[in-house]
Tab-separated table of C-alpha atoms in Angstrom:
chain	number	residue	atom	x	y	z
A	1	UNK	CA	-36.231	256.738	-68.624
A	2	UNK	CA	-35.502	253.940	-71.090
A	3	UNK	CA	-32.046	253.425	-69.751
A	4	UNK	CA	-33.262	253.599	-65.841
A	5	UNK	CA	-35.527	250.591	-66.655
A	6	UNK	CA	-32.745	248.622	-68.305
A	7	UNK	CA	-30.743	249.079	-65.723
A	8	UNK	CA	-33.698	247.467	-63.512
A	9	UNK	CA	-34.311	244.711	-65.799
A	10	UNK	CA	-30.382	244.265	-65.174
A	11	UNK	CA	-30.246	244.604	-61.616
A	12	UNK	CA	-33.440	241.717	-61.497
A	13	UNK	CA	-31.199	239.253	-63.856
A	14	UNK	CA	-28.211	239.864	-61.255
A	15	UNK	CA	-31.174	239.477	-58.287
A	16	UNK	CA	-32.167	236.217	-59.517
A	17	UNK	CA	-29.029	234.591	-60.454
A	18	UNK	CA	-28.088	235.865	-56.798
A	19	UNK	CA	-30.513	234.220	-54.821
A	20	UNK	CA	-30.667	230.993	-56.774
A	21	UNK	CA	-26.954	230.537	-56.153
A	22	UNK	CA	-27.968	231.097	-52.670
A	23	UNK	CA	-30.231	228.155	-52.887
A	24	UNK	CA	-33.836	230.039	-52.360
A	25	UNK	CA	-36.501	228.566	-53.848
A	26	UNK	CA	-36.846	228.838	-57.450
A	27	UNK	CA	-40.565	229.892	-57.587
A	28	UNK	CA	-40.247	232.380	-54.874
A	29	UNK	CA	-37.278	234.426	-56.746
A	30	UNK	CA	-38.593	234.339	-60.098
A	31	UNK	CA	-42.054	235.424	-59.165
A	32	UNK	CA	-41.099	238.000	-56.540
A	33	UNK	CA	-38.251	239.756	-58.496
A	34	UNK	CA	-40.565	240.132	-61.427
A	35	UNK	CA	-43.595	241.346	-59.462
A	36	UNK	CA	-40.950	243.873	-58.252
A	37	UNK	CA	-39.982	244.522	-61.692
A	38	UNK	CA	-43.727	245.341	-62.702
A	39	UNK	CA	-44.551	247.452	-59.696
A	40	UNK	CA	-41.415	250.060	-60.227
A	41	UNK	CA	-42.180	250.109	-63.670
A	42	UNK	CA	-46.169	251.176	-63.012
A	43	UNK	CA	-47.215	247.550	-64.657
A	44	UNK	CA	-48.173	245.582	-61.604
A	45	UNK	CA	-51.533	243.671	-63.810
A	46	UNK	CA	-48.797	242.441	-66.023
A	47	UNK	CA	-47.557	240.057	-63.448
A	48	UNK	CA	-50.305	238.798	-62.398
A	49	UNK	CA	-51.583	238.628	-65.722
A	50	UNK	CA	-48.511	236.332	-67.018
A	51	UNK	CA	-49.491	234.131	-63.770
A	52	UNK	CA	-52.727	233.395	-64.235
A	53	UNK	CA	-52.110	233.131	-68.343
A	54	UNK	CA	-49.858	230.303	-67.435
A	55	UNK	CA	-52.045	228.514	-64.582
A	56	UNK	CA	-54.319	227.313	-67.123
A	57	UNK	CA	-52.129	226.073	-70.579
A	58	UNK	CA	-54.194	222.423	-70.862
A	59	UNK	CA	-51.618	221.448	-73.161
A	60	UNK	CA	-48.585	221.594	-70.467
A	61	UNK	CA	-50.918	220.646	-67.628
A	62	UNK	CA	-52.124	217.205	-69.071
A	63	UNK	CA	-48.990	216.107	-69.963
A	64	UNK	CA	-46.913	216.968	-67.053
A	65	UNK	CA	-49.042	216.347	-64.261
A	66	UNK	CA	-50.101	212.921	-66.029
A	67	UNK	CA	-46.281	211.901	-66.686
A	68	UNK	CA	-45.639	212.504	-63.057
A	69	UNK	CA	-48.531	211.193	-61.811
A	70	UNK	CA	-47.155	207.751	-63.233
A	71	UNK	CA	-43.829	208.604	-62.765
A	72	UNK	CA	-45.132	207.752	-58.644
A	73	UNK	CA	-47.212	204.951	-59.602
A	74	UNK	CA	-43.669	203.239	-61.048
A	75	UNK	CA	-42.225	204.255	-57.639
A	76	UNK	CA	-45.053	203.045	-55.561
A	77	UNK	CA	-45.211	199.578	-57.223
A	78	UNK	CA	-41.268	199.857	-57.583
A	79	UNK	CA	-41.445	198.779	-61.199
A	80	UNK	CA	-38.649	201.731	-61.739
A	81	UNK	CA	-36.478	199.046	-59.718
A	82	UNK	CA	-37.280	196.508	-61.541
A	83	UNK	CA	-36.418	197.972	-64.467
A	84	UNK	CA	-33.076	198.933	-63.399
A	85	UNK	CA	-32.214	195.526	-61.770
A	86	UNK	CA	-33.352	194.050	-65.224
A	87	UNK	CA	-30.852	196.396	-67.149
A	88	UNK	CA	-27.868	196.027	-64.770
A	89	UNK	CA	-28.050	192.390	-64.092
A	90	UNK	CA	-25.334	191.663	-66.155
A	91	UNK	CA	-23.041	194.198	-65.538
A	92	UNK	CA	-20.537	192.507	-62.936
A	93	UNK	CA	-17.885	191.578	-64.644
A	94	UNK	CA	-17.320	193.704	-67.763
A	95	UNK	CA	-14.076	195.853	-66.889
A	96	UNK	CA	-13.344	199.070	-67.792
A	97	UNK	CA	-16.042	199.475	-70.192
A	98	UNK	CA	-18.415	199.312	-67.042
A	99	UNK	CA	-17.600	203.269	-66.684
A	100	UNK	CA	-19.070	204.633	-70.003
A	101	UNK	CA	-21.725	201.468	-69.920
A	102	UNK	CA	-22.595	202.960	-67.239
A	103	UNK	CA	-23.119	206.347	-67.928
A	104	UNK	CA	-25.129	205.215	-71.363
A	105	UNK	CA	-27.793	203.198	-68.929
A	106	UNK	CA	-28.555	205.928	-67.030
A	107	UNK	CA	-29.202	208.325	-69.916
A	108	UNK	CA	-31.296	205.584	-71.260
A	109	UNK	CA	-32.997	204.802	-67.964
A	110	UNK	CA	-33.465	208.765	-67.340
A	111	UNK	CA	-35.506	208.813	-70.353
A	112	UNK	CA	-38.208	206.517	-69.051
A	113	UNK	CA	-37.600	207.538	-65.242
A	114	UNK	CA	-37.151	212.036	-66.313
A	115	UNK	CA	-36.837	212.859	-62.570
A	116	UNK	CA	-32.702	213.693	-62.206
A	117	UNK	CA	-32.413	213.127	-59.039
A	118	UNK	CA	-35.002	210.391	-58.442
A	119	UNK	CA	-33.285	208.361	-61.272
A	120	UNK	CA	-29.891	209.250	-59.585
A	121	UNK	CA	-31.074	207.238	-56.797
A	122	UNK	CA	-33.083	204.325	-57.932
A	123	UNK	CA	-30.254	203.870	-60.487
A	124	UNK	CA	-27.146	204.562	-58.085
A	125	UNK	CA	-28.320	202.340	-55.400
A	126	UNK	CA	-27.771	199.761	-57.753
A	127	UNK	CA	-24.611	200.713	-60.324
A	128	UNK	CA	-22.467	203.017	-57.577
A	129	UNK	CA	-21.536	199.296	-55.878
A	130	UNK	CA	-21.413	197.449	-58.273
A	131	UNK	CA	-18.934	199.281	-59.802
A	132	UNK	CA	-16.863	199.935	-56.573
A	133	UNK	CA	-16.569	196.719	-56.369
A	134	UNK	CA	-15.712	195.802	-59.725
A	135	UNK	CA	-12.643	198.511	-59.959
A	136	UNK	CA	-14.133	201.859	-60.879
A	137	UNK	CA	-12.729	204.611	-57.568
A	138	UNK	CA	-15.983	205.947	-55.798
A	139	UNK	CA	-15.716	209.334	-57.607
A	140	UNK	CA	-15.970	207.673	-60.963
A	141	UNK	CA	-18.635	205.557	-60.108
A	142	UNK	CA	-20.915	208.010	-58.706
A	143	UNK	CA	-19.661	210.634	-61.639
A	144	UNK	CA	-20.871	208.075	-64.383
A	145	UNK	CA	-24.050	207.653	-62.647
A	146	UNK	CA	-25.121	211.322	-62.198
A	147	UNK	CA	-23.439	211.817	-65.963
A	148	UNK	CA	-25.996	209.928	-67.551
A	149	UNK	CA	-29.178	212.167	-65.943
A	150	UNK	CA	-29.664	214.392	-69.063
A	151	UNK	CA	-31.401	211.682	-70.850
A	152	UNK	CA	-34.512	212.942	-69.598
A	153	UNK	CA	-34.262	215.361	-73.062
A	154	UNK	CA	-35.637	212.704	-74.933
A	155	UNK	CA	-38.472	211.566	-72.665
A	156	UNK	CA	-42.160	212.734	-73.590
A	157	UNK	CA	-42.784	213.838	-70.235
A	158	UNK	CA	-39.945	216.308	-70.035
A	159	UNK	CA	-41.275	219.545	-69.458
A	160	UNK	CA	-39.402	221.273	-71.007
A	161	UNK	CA	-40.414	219.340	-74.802
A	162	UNK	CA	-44.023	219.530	-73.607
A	163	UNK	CA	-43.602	223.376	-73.404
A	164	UNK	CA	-41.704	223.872	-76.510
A	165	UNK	CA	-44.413	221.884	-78.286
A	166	UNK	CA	-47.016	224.193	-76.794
A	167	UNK	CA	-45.184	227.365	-78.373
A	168	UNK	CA	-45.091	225.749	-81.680
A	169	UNK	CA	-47.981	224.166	-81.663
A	170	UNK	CA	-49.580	227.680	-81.341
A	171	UNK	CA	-49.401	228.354	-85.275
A	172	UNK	CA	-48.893	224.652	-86.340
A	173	UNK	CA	-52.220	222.646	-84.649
A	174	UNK	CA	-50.825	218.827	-85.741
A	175	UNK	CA	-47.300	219.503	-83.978
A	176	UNK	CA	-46.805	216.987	-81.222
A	177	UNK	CA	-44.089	216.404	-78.439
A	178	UNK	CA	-42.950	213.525	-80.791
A	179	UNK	CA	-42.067	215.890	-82.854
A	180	UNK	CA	-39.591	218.446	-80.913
A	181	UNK	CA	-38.183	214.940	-79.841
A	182	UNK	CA	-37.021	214.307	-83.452
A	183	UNK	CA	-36.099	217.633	-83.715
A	184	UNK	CA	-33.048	217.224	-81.117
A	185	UNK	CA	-32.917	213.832	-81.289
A	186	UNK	CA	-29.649	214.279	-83.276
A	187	UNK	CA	-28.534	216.577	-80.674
A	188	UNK	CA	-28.930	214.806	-77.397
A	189	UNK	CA	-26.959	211.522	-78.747
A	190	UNK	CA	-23.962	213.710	-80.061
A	191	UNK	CA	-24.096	214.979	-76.467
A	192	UNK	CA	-24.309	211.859	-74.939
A	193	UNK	CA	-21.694	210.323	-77.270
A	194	UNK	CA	-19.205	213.020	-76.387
A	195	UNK	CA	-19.669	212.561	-72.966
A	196	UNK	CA	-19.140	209.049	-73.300
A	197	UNK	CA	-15.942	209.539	-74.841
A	198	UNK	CA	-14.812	212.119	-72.470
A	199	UNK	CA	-15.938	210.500	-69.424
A	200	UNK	CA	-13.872	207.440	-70.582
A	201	UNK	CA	-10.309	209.517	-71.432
A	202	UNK	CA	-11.047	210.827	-68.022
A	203	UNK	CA	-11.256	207.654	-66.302
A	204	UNK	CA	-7.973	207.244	-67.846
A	205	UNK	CA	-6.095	210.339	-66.675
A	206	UNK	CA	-7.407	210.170	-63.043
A	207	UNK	CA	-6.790	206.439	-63.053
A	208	UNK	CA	-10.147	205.575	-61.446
A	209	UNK	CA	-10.405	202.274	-62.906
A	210	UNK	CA	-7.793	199.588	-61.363
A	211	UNK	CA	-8.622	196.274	-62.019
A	212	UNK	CA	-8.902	193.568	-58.772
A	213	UNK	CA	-9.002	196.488	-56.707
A	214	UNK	CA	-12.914	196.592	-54.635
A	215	UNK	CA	-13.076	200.211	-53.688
A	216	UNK	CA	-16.134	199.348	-51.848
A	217	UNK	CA	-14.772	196.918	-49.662
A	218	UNK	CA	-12.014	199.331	-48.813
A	219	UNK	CA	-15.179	202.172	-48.330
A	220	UNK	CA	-17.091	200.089	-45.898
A	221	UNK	CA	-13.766	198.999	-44.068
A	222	UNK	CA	-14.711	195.339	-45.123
A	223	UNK	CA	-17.852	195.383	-43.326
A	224	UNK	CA	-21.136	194.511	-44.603
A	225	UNK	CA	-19.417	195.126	-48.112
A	226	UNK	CA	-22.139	193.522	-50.774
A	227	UNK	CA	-18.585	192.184	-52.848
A	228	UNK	CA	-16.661	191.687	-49.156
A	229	UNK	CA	-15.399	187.931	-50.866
A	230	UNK	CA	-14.528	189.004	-54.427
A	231	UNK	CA	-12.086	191.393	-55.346
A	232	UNK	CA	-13.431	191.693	-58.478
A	233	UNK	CA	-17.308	192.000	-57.960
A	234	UNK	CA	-17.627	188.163	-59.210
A	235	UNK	CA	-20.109	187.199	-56.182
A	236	UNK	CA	-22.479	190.040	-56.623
A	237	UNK	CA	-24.963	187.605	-57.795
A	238	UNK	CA	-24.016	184.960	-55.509
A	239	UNK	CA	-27.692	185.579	-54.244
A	240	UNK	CA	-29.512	187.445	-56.615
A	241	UNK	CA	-32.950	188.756	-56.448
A	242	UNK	CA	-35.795	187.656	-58.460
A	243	UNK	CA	-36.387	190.258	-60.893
A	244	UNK	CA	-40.066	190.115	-62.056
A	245	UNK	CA	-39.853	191.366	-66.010
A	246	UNK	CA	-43.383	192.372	-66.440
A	247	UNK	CA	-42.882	194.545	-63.561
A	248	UNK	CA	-39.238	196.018	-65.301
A	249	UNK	CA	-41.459	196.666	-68.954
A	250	UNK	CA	-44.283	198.657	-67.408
A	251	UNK	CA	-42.359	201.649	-67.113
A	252	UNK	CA	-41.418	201.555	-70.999
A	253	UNK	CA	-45.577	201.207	-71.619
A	254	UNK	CA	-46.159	204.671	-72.656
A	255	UNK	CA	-42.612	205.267	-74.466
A	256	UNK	CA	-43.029	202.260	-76.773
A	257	UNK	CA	-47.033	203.406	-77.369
A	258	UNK	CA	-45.854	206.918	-77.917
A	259	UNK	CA	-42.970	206.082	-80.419
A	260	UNK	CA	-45.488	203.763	-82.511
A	261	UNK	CA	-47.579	206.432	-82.082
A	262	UNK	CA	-45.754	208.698	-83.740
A	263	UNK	CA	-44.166	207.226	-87.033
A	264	UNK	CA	-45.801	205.478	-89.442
A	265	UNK	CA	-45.958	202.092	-87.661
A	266	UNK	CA	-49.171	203.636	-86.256
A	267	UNK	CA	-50.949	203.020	-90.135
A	268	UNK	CA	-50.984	199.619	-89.723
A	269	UNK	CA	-54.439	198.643	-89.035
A	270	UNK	CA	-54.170	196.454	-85.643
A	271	UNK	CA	-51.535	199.401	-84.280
A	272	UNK	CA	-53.583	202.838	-84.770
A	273	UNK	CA	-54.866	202.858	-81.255
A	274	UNK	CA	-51.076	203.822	-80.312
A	275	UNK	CA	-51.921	207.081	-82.041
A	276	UNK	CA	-52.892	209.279	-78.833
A	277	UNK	CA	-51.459	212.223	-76.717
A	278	UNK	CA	-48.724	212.326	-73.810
A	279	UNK	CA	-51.409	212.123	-71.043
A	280	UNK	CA	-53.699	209.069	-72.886
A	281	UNK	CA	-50.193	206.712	-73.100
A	282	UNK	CA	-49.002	207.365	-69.348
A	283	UNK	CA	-52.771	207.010	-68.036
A	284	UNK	CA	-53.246	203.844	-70.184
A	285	UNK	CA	-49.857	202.757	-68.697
A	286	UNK	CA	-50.899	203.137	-65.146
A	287	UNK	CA	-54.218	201.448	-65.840
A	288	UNK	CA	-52.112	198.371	-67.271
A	289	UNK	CA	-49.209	198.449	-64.514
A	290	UNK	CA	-52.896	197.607	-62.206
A	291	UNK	CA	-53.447	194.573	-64.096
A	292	UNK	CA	-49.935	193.355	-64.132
A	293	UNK	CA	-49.055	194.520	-60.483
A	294	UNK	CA	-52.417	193.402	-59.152
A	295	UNK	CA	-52.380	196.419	-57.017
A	296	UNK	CA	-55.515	198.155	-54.731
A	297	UNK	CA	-56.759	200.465	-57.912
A	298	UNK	CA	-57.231	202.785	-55.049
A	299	UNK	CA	-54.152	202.858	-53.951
A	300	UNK	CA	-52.625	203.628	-57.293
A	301	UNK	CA	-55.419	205.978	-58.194
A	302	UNK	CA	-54.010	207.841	-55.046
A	303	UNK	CA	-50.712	207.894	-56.119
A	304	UNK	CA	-51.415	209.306	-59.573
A	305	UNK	CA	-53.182	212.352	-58.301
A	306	UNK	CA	-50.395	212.670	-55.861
A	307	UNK	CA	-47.922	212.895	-58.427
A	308	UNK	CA	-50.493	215.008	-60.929
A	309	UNK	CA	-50.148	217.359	-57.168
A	310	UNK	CA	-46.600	217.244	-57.201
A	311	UNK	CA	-46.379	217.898	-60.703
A	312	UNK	CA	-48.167	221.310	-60.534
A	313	UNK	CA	-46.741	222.534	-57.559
A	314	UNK	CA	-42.689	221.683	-58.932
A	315	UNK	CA	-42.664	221.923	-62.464
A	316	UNK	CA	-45.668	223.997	-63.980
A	317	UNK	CA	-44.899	225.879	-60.622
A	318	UNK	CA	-41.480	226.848	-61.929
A	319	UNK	CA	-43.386	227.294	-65.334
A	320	UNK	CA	-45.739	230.012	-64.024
A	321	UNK	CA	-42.750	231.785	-62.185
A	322	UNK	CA	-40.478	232.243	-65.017
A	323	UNK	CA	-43.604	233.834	-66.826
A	324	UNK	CA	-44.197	236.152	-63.739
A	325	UNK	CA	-40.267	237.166	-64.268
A	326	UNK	CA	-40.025	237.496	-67.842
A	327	UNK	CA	-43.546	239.905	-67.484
A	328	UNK	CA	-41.226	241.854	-65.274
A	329	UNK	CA	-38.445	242.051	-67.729
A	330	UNK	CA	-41.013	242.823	-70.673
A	331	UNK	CA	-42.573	245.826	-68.402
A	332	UNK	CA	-38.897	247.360	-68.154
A	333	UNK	CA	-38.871	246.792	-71.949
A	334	UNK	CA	-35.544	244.695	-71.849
A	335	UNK	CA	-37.113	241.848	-74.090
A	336	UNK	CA	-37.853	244.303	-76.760
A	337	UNK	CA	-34.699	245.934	-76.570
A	338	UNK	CA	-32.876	242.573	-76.761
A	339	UNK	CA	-35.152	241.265	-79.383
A	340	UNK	CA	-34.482	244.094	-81.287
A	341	UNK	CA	-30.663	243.584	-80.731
A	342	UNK	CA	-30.712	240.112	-81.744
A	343	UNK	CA	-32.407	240.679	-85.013
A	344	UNK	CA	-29.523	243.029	-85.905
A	345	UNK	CA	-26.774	240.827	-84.564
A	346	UNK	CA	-28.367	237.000	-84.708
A	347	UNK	CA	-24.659	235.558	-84.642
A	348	UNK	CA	-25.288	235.349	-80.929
A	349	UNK	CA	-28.564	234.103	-80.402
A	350	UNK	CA	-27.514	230.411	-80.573
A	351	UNK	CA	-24.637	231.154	-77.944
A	352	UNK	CA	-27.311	233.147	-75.518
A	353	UNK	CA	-29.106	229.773	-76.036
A	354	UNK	CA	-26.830	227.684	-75.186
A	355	UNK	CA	-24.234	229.002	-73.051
A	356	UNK	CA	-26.446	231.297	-70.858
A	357	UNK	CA	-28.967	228.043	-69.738
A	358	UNK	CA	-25.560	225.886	-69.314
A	359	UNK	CA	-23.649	228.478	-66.654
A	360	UNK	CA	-27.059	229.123	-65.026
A	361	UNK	CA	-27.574	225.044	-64.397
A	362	UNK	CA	-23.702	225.022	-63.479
A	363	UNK	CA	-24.118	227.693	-60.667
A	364	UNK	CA	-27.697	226.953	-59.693
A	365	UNK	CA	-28.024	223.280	-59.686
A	366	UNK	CA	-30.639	223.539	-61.903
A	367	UNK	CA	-31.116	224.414	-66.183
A	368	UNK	CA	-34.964	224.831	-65.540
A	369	UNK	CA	-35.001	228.652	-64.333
A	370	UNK	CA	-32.628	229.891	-66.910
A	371	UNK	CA	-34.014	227.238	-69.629
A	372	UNK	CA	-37.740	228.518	-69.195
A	373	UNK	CA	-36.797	232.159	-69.132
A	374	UNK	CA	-35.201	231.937	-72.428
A	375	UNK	CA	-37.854	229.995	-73.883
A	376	UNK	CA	-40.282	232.645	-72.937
A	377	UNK	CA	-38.692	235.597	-73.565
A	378	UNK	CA	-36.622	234.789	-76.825
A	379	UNK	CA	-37.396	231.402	-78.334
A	380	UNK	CA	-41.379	232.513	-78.546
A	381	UNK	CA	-39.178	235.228	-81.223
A	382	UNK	CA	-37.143	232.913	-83.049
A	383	UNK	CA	-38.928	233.290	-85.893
A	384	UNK	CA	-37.936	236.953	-86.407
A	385	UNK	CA	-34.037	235.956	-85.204
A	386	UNK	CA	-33.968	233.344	-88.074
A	387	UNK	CA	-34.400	230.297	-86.005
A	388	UNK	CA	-37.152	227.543	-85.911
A	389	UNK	CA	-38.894	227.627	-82.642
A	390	UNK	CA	-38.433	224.269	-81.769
A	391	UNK	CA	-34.934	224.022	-82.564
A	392	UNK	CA	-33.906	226.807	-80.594
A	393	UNK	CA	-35.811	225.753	-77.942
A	394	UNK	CA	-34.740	222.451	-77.706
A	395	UNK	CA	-31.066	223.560	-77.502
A	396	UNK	CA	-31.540	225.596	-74.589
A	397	UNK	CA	-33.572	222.847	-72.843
A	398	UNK	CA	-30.895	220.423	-73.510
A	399	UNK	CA	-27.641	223.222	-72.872
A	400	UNK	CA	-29.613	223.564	-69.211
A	401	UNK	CA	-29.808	219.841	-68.626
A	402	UNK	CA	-26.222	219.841	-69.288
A	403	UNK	CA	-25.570	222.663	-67.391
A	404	UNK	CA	-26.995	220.962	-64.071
A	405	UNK	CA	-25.130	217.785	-65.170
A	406	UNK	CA	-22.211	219.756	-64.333
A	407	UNK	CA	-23.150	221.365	-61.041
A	408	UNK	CA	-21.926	220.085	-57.512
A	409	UNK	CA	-24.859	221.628	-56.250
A	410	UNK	CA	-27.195	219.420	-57.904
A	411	UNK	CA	-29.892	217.745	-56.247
A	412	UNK	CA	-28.936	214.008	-58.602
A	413	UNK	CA	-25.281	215.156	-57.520
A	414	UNK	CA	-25.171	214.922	-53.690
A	415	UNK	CA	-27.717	212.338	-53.839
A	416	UNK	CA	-25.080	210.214	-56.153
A	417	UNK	CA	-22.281	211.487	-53.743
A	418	UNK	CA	-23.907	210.259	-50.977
A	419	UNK	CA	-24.360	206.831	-52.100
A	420	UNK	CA	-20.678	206.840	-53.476
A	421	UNK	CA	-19.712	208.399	-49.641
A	422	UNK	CA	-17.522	210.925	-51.508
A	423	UNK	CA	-17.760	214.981	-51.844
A	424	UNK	CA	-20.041	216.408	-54.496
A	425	UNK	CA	-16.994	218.543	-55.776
A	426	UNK	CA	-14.923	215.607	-56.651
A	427	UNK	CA	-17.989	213.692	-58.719
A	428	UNK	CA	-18.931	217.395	-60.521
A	429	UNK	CA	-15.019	217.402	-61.913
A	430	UNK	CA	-15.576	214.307	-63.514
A	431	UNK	CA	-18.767	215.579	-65.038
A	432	UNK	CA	-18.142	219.348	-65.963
A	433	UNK	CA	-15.894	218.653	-69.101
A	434	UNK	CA	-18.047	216.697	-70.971
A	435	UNK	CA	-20.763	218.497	-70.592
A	436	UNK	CA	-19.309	221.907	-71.416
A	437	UNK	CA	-17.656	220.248	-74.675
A	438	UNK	CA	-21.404	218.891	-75.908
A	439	UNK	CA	-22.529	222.374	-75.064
A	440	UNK	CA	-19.926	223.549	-77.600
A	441	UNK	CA	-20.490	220.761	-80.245
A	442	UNK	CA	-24.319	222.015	-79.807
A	443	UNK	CA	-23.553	225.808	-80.185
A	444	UNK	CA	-20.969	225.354	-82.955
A	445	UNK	CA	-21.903	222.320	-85.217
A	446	UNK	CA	-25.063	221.605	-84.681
A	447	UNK	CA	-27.084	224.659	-83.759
């Protein structure tokens, strides 16, 4: 009987991986297949027990829904443009180094602006010309652009670190998403410097950089080209926009408040306001993007709760599902059996958390399925495996981000291929190397 509902728990795993590869909605295939799960194994409370468990975690629903909710309020007042006209300003005329440049802004600007594929666009509507023009092939340009969307692992709205932080702050009361930040801080810059590095030697092999040449002249046939009189990008700010800087530092507000907030700049007497919780520093930051802005309050009190909305419904949604599934997997008793396994053979439990989330985000277009699965079912364990819980879960988080990095399928890889006019294929081989090495340097070294 034991071995009939392993092989059910097995067939589920194959169902979801299936479907998601199929592009069906994440939500919808986690929670079905493990409601399906419960029901032939006689446990169909168990489901909808994990469901409504997770429907009501405060700690992961005031943080995400109020980091989205000013995640729109930057969009709305387009002080996410601002801040990435600010930062790229100066980037015309810098040569070759424009590629890994490049890919570093993005992973910086992904941090404040976590969305993949909504940082894809606000940052490649920008970047992707300017560095056709200035040399880099269209390929390149839009593969260092969608290369640089992991940076999100480092931002305090992540859902992923508010999650983890959750789990560990179960048994430790004082732990705070600050925290699981500093735990992988060390890992997500040796990913990001690897990629750098690669992403550079590949530049070099595929000879997308040729200097004088303005691949988006040659794109756009010459026509309405924003470089159409330089060949080397030296007019792009022949007439340039008047970038207002209070408007580019209001989506930093709650970063900056939340790093003082966390280290011990926060004892000094005039600075101990800064100490406060995810929520507090990007509902403070909306309140002071009003003042600066001088937008209707109601109209950006309407966009917060729209994004708090949106929030719910995309990424607690997802939350709640991979609960539902990993109930299912629990009622066929596979988590036991490969808890048990694990704690006899715990050599592998850094390469199930690492490799399994980064092949899932490769073939899925997305690390959050296989990333919050894991978390749930083994990283809530790690203890007992000989991990720290916020370690572990932090790698897989980050090995899932990478994962999607690499995947043409991507939502922040056709959007970047679309601006770039090129196929999603051709930007994902620029992309998939680098981010399977950091996965390794992760699982090997670090880990």
């Amino acid at each position: 009987m034991q071995t009939l509902r392993l092989l059910l728990a097995l067939a589920g795993i194959v169902a979801v991986v299936a479907l998601l590869i199929m592009k069906k909605d994440t939500k919808t295939v986690l929670i079905g297949v493990g409601l399906v799960l419960c029901v032939l194994c006689l446990k169909p409370l168990d489901g909808l027990g994990a469901f409504t468990s997770y429907m009501t975690k405060a700690g992961l629903i005031k943080a995400i829904c109020a980091s989205m909710g000013f995640a729109f309020v930057m969009k709305f007042t387009e002080c996410d443009r601002a801040l990435v006209n600010l930062l790229t300003r100066p980037l015309g005329n810098i040569g070759f180094l424009l590629i890994p440049i490049v890919v570093a802004l993005t992973y910086f600007i992904n941090i404040a602006i976590p969305s993949a594929a909504g940082c894809s666009a606000a940052v490649g509507a920008t970047l992707i010309p300017v560095m056709m023009a200035a040399g880099a092939k269209p390929e390149m340009a839009g593969a260092a652009v969608f290369a640089g969307t992991f940076g999100s692992v480092l931002s305090p709205g992540s859902a992923h670190n508010v999650f983890v932080a959750d789990m560990v702050k179960a048994h430790n009361p004082s732990y705070t998403v600050q925290d699981v930040i500093g735990v992988q801080f060390s890992s997500a810059i040796t990913a990001l410097i690897v990629v750098l590095i690669v992403m550079s030697i590949t530049a070099i092999v595929c000879k997308d950089y040729t200097k004088g040449v303005n691949y988006l002249a040659q794109k756009e046939g010459g026509a309405n080209s924003v470089a159409s009189n330089s060949a080397d990008g030296s007019n792009l700010d022949a007439q340039p926009q008047k970038i207002n800087v209070l408007y580019a530092l209001m989506p930093l507000v709650p970063l900056v408040i939340l790093v003082i907030g966390g280290t011990s700049l926060n004892q000094v007497s005039f600075l101990k306001w800064t100490k406060m919780g995810v929520a507090e520093a990007m509902l403070l930051g909306a309140i002071l993007t009003i003042a600066v802005t001088l937008t209707d309050p109601q109209k950006i009190t309407k966009e917060f709760f729209k994004g708090m909305g949106s929030a719910y419904a995309e990424i607690i949604g997802i939350i709640i599902a991979a609960g539902v599934f990993v109930a299912g997997l629990s009622a066929c008793g596979a988590i036991d059996f490969v808890i048990e396994w694990l704690k006899n053979e715990q050599g592998y439990v850094k390469f199930g958390g690492t490799f399994v989330p980064f092949f899932m985000g490769v073939v899925t277009g997305s690390g959050d399925a296989a990333s919050m699965a894991f978390n749930t079912a083994v990283t809530v364990h790690a203890d007992a495996l000989g991990f720290e819980q916020d370690k572990l879960g932090m790698a897989v988080a980050i090995s899932g981000a990478l994962g999607r990095s690499a995947s043409p399928i991507a939502g922040a890889c056709i959007v970047c291929a679309g601006l770039a006019m090129v196929s999603p294929i051709q930007i994902a081989k620029r992309t998939a190397l680098g981010m399977f090495l950091s996965v390794c340097v992760i699982a090997f070294v670090i880990l």
